[in-house]
Coordinates of C-alpha atoms in Angstrom, one line a residue:
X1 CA 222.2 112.9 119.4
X2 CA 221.1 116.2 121.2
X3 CA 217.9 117.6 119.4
X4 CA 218.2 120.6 121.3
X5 CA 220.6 121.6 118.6
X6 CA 218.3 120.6 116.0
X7 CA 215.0 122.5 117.1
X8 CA 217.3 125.7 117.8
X9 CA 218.2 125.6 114.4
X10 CA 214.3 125.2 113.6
X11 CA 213.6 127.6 116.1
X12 CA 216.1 130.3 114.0
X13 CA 215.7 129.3 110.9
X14 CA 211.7 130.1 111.4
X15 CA 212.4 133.2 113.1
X16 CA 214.4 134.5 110.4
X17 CA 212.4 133.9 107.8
X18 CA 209.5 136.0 109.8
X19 CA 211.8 138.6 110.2
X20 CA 212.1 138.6 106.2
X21 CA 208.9 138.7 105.5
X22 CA 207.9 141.6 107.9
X23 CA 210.7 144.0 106.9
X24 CA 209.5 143.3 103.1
X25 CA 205.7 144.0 104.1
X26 CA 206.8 147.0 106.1
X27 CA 209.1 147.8 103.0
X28 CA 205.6 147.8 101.1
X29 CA 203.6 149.2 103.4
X30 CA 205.5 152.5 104.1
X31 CA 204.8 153.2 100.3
X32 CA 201.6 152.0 100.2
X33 CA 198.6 155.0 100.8
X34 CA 198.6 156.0 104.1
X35 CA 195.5 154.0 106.2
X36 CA 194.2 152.5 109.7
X37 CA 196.1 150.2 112.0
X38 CA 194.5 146.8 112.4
X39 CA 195.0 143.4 114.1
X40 CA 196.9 140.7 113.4
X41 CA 195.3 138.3 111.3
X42 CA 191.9 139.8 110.2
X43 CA 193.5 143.6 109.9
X44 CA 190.8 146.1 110.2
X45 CA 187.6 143.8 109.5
X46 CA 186.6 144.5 112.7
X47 CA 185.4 147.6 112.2
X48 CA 184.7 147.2 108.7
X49 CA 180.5 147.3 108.1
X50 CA 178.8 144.7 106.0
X51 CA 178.3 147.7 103.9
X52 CA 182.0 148.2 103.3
X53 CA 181.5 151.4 101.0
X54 CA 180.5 153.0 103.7
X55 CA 183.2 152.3 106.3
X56 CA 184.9 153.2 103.4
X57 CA 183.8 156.7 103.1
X58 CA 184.1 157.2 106.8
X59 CA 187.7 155.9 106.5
X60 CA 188.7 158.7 104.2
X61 CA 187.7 161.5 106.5
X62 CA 190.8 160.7 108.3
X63 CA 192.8 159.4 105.1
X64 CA 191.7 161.1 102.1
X65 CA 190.6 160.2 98.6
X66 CA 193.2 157.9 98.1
X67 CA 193.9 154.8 101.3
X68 CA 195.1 151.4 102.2
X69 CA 193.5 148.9 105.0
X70 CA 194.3 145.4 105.4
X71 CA 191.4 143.3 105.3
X72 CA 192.9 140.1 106.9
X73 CA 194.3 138.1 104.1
X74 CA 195.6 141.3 102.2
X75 CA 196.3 145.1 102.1
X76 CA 193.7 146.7 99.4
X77 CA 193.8 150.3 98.3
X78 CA 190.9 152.4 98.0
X79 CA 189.8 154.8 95.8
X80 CA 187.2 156.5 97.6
X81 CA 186.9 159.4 95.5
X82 CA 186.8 160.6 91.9
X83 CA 190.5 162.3 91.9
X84 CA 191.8 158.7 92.7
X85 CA 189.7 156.9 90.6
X86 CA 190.6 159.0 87.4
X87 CA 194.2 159.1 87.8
X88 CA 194.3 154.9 88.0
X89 CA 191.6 153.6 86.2
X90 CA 191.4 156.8 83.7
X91 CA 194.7 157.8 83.6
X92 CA 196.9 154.8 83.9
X93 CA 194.6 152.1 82.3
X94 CA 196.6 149.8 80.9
X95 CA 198.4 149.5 84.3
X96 CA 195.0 148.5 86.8
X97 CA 193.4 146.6 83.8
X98 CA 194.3 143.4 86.3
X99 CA 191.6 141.8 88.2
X100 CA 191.9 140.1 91.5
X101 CA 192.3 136.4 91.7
X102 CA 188.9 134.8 93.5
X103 CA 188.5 131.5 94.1
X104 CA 185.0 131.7 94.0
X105 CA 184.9 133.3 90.1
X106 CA 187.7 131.0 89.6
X107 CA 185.5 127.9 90.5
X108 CA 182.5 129.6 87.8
X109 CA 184.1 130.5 84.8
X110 CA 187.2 128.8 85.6
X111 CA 189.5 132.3 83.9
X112 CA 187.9 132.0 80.7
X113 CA 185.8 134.7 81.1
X114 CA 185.1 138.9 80.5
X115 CA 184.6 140.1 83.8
X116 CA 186.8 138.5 86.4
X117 CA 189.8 137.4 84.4
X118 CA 193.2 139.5 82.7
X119 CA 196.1 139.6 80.1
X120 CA 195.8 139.3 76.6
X121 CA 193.4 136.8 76.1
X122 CA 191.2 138.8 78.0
X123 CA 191.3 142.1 75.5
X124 CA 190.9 139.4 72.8
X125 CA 187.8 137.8 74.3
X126 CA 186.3 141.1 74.8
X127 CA 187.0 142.4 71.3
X128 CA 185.4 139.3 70.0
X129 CA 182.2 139.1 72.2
X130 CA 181.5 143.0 71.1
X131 CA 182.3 142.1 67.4
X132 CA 179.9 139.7 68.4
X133 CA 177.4 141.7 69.5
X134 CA 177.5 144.0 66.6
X135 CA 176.8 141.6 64.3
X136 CA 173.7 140.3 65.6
X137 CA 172.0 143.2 65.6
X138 CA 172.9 144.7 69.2
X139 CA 172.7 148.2 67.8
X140 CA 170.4 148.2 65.1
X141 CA 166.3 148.8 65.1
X142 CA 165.9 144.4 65.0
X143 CA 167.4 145.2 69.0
X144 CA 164.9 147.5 70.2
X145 CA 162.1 145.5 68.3
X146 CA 163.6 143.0 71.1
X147 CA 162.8 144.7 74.2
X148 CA 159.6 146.4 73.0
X149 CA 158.7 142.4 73.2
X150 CA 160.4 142.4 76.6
X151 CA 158.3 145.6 77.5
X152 CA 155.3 144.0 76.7
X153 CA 155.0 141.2 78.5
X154 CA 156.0 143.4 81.7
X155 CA 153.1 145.7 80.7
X156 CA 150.8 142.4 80.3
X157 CA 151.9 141.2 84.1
X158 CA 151.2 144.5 85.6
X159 CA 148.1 145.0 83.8
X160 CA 146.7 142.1 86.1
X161 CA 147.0 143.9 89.1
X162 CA 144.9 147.2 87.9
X163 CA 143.9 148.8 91.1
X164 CA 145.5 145.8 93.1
X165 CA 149.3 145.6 94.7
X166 CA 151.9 144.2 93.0
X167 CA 155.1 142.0 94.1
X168 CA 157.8 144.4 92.2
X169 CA 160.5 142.0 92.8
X170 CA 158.5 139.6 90.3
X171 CA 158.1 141.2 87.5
X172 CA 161.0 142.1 85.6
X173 CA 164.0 139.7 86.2
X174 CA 162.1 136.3 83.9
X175 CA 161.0 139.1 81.2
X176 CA 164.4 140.3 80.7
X177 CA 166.2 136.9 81.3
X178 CA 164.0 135.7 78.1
X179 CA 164.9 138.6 76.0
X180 CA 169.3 138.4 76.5
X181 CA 168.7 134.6 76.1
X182 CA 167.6 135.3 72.7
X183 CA 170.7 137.2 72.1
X184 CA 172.8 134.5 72.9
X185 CA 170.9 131.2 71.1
X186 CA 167.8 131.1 69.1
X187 CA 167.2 127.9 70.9
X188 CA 164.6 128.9 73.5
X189 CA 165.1 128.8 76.8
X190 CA 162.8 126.3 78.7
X191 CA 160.2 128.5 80.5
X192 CA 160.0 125.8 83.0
X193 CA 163.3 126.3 84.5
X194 CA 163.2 130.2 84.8
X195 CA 162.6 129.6 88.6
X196 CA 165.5 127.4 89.0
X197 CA 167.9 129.7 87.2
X198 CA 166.8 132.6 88.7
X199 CA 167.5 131.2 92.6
X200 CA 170.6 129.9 90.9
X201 CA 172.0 133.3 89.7
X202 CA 170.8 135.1 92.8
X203 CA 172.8 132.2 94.9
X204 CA 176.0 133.3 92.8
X205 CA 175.2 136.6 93.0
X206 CA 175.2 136.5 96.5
X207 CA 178.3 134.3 96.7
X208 CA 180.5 136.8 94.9
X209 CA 179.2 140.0 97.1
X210 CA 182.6 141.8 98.4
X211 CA 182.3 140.4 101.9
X212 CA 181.7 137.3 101.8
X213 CA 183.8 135.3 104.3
X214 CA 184.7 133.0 101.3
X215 CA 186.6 135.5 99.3
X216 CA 188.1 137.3 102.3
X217 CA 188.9 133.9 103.8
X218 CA 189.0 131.1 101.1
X219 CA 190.2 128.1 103.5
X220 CA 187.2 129.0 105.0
X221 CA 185.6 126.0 102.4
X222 CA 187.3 123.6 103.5
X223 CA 185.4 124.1 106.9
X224 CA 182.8 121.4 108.0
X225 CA 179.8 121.5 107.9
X226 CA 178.5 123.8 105.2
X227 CA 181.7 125.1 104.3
X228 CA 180.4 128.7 105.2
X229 CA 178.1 128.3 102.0
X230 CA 181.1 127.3 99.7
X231 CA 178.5 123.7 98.2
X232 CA 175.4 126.1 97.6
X233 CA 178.0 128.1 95.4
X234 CA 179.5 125.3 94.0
X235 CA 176.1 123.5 92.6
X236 CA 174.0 126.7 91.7
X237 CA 177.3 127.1 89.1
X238 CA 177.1 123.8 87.9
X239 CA 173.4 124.2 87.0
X240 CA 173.8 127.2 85.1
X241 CA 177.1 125.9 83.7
X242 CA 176.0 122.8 82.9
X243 CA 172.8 124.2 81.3
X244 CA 174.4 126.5 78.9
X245 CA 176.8 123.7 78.0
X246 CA 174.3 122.0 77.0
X247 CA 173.6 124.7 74.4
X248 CA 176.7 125.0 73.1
X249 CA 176.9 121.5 72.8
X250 CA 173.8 122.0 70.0
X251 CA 175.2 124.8 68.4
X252 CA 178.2 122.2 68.0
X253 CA 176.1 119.4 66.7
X254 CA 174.3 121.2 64.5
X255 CA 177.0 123.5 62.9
X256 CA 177.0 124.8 59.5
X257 CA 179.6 127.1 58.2
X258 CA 178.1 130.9 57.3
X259 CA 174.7 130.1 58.9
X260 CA 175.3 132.3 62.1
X261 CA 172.4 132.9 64.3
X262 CA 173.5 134.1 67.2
X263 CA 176.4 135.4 69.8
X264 CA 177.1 131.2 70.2
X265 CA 177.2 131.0 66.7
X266 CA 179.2 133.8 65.9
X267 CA 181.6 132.7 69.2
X268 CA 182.0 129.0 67.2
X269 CA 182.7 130.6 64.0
X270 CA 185.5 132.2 65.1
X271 CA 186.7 129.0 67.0
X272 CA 186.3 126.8 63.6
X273 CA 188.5 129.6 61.9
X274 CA 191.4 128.9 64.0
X275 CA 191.6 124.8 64.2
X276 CA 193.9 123.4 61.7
X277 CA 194.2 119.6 61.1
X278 CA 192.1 119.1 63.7
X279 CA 194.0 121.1 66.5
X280 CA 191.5 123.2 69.2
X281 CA 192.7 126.9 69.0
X282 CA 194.4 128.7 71.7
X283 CA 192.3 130.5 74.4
X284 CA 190.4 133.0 74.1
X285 CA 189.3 131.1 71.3
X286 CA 187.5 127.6 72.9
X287 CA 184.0 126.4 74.2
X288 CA 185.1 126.7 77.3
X289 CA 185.5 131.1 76.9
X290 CA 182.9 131.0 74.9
X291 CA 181.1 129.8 77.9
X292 CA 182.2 132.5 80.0
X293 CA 181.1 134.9 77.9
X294 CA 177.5 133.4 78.1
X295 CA 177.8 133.1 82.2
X296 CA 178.8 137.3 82.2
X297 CA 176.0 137.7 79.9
X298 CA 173.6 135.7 81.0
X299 CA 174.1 137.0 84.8
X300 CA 175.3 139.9 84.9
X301 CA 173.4 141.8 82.6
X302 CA 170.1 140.2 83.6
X303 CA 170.9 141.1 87.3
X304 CA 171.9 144.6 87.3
X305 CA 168.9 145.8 84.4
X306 CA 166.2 144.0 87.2
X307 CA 167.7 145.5 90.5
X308 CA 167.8 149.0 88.6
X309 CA 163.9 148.9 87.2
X310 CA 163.5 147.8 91.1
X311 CA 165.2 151.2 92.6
X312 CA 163.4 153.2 90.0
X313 CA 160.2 152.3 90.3
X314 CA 160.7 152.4 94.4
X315 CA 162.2 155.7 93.9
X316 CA 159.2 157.6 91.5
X317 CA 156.9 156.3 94.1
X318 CA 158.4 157.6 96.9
X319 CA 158.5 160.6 94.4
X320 CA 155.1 161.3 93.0
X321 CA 155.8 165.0 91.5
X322 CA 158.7 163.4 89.4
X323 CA 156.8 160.4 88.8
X324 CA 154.1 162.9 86.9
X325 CA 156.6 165.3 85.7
X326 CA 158.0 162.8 83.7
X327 CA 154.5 161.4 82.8
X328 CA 153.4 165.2 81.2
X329 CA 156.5 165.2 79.0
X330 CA 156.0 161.3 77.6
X331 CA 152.6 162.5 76.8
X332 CA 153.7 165.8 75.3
X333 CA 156.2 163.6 72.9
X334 CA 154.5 160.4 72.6
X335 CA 150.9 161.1 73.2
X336 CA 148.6 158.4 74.4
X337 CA 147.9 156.5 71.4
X338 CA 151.1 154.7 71.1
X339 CA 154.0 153.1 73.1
X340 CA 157.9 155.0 73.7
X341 CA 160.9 154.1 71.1
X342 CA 164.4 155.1 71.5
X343 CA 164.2 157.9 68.3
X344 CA 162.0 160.0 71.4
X345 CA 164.6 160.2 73.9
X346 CA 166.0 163.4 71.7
X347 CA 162.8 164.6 72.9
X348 CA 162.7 163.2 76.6
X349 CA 165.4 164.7 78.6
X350 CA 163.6 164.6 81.7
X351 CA 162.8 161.3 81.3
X352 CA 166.1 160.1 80.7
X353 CA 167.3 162.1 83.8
X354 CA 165.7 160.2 86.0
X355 CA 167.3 157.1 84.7
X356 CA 170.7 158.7 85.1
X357 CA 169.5 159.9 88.7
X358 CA 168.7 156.2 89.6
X359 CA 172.4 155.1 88.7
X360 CA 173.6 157.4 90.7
X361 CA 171.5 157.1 93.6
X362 CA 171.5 153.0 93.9
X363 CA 174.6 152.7 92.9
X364 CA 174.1 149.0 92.4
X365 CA 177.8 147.7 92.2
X366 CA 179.3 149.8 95.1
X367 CA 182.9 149.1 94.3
X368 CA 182.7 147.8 91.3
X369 CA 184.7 144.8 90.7
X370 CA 188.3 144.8 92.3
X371 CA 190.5 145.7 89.9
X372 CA 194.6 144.6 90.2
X373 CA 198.0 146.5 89.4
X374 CA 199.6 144.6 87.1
X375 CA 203.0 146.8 87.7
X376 CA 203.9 148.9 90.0
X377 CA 202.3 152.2 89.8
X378 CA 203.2 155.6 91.4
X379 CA 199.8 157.8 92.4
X380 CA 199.7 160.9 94.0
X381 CA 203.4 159.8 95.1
X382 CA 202.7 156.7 97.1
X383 CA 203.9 153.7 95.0
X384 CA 200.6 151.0 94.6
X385 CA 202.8 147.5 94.1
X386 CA 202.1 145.0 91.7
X387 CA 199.7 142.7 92.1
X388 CA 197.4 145.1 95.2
X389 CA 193.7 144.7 94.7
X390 CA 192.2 148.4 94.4
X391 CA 188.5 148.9 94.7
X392 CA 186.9 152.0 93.3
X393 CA 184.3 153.2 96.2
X394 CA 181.3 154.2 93.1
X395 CA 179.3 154.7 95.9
X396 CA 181.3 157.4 97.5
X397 CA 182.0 159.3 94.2
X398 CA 178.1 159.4 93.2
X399 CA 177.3 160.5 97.2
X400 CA 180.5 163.2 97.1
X401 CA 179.1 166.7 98.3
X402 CA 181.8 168.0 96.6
X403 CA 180.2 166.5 93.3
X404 CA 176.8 166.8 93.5
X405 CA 174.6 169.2 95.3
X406 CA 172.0 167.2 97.9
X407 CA 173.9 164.0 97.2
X408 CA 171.2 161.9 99.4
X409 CA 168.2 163.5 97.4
X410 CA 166.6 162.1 94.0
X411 CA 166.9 165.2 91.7
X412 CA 167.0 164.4 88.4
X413 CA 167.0 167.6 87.4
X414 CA 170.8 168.1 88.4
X415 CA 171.9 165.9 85.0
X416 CA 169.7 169.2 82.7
X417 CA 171.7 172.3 82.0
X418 CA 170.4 175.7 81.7
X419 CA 168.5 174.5 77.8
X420 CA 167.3 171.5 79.1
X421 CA 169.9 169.1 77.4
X422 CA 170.7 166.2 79.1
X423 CA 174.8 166.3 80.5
X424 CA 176.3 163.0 81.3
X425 CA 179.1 163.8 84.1
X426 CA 182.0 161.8 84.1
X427 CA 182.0 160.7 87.5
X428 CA 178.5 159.4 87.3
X429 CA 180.0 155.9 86.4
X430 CA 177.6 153.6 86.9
X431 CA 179.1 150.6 84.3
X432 CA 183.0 151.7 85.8
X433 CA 185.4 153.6 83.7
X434 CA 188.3 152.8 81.4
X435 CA 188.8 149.6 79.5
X436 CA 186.9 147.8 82.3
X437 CA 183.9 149.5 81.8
X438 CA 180.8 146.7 81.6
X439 CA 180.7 145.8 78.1
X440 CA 176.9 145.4 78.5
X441 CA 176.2 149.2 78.7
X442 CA 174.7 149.5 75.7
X443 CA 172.2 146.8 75.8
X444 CA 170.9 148.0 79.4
X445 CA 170.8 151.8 78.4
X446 CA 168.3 150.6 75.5
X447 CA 166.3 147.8 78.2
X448 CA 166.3 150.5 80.8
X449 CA 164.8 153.3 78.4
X450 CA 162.4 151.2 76.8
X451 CA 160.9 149.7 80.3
X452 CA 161.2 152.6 82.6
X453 CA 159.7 155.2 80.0
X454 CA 156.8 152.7 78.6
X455 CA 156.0 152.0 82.0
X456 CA 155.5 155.3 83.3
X457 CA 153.4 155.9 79.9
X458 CA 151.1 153.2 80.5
X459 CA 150.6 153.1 84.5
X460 CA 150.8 155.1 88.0
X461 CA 152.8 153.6 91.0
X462 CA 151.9 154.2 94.1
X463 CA 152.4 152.7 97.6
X464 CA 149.1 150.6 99.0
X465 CA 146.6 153.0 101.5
X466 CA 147.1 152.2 105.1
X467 CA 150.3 149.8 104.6
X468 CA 154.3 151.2 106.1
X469 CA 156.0 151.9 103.5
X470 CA 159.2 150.5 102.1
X471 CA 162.5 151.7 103.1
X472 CA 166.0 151.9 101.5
X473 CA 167.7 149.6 103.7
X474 CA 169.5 147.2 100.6
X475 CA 169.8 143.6 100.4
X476 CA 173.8 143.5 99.9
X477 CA 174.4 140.5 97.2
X478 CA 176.8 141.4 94.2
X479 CA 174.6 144.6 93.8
X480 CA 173.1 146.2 95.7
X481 CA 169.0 146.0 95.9
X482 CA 166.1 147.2 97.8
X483 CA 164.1 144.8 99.9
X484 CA 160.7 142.8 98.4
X485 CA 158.3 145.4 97.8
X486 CA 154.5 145.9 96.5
X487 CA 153.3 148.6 94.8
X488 CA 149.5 150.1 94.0
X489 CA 149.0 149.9 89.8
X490 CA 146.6 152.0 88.3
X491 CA 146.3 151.9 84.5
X492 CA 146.4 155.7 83.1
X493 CA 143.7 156.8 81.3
X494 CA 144.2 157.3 77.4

């Protein structure tokens, strides 16, 4: 038999199928945002920064608000201003509500989670965890009681360095990991294991930052002979996994109808409510969600409150007239004799401006998480496919000169109008927009006011005589944070 024939046929068959699958790329393409040329097989990474917001922004000088680029395994769209942002996320919801399939959030909540998964048992999920939340007292004055606990033992470790430098980037994160623990189970938290979780999360964290090799690249795990960090991931999950299972696993044991603790408590409830004759209940409604709603709380929230009290903190010391500014007005309101509450920000615009001011400037989760079109979408008369992975440049929207005047300055100021009253923007978006938004933006409004505000009431920060001073290069995990810093403590007189 001639096997020339056979390998022709090969040979055709391969080619044509090639030819198929350019012509319906280039079909998709020529609708797609207009964008940069790249390379075959990694597109335009090459000249993509680590910090990709930025090549971002200097993309859409040439592009506009509104581009694609192919970042090797896929063509993204980017919404690198607040036009585009509004009229997707804003305008057409329902329609980028999808999120991007990772395997790397895939391997850590497995889709049963708030943050990285879709559909309908998503919405239900998050209906239920704030339902949740309510009930336990997220809202009400037993909350704040909370973090005035968390507040003090922050004031308590600072207090030990009166007149002496302190290691900022140990002070908050245990503090306010102990204090959302309690939201979750009323079984404490072993205090000997903060350590461990702590390098855990920030192990994740880092995993899951936008350019990671892993998610642009996912074979690249099966690659010998550290799997470009795929086994750290994989183990720091199954510790923090495995340790809140363990939790739930009590709850379970120890169950008793209409004696509801806690979030676990309240999740269970609702799980109990839907087995009949012994049955489990369809998702959203299992141990295995409910544990995904732990991991987004349990992480996320702890993360992004401790790298935000970081940049403020970093950003009144570089900035010692706001840093007293805001000190004359908590004294005018609160006066020296006792500590902040939430009833005095009516009274403390200033002080809440500089709050705002920090979300803007850090902008800590530069494009957010990817959202996904889950139809095809017409925007500004380009047609966005189903299924194209958009990310929403935050960074570029809260640094837009169109937007804000002296984008690259702190001026808290700029969120007071002409009486003083404090305006909220919507482009300042600093917990995303739409039905994405972070679900834990209450809770971290109330930490955030609580600790920045009783802080500044209680000490000074300064930097350390005769030492360089810190700069805002950022350590690029999932958020972004400033590098370990110390700073000079004084106690303020009373």
């Amino acid at each position: 038999m001639d096997l020339s024939y056979v390998w022709s046929f090969i040979y055709c068959l391969v080619a044509a199928i090639l030819v198929k699958w350019t012509i319906k790329h280039v079909n998709i393409i020529v609708k797609l945002p207009p964008g940069p040329w790249g390379l075959p097989l990694v597109g335009y990474l090459p000249w993509i920064r680590k910090n990709a917001y930025e090549s971002f922004i200097d993309i859409s000088k040439k592009y506009g608000g509104l581009f694609s680029v192919n970042l090797g395994s896929e063509t993204v769209v980017v919404l690198n201003d607040w036009k585009a942002v509004k009229a997707t996320l804003l305008d057409q919801p329902n329609v980028f509500s999808g999120r991007k399939d990772v395997h790397l959030a895939r391997y850590m909540v497995k889709k049963k989670d708030i943050v990285f998964t879709d559909g309908n048992a998503w919405k239900i999920q998050r209906k239920l965890t704030v339902q949740g939340f309510i009930k336990i007292g997220l809202l009400n004055k037993s909350m704040e009681n909370r973090i005035l606990d968390l507040t003090q033992n922050v004031i308590e470790k600072l207090s030990l360095y009166n007149n002496k430098e302190a290691p900022m980037d140990s002070i908050f994160f245990s503090s306010i990991l102990l204090t959302n623990w309690k939201l979750i189970s009323v079984i404490p938290i072993d205090k000997n294991k903060l350590q461990k979780y702590e390098d855990a999360l920030n192990l994740i964290f880092f995993g899951l930052r936008p350019d990671n090799p892993l998610i642009l690249f996912e074979w690249l795990r099966f690659i010998p002979p550290n799997r470009s960090g795929y086994k750290a991931f994989k183990n720091a999950c199954d510790y923090v996994n495995n340790s809140l299972r363990e939790i739930i696993d009590s709850h379970l044991n120890n169950w008793k109808d209409g004696n509801a603790h806690d979030l676990i408590d309240r999740y269970i409830a609702e799980i109990k409510k839907r087995e009949i004759n012994g049955q489990k209940a369809p998702a959203p409604f299992t141990t295995d969600n409910l544990l995904g709603t732990l991991l987004d709380t349990f992480a996320a929230g702890v993360d992004t409150t401790n790298v935000t009290c970081l940049w403020a903190f970093l950003y009144l010391a570089f900035n010692q007239d706001i840093q007293r500014k805001a000190q004359k007005e908590l004294d005018e309101v609160v006066g020296r004799f006792r500590m902040p509450s939430l009833d005095d920000f009516t009274k403390l615009p200033y002080t809440e401006a500089i709050i705002m001011e920090v979300h803007r400037k850090a902008s800590l989760v530069p494009l957010a998480v990817p959202h996904r079109a889950i139809e095809d979408a017409k925007v500004f008369g380009y047609t966005i496919p189903k299924g194209t992975t958009c990310y929403p440049n935050i960074y570029a929207v809260h640094h837009d000169p169109t937007l804000w005047d002296d984008p690259q300055m702190f001026k808290p100021e700029r969120f007071l109008d002409e009486n003083n009253k404090v305006v909220w923007p919507p482009y300042l978006m600093p917990f995303s927009v739409g039905p994405r938004a972070c679900l834990g933006q209450p809770l971290a409004q109330m930490e955030l006011k609580l600790i920045i505000s009783s802080l500044l009431h209680k000490f000074h920060f300064n930097f350390p005589v005769g030492q360089n001073l810190p700069t805002f290069d950022v350590d690029y995990s999932i958020t972004l944070r400033p590098f370990p810093y110390s700073l000079l403590i004084k106690l303020r007189e009373i």
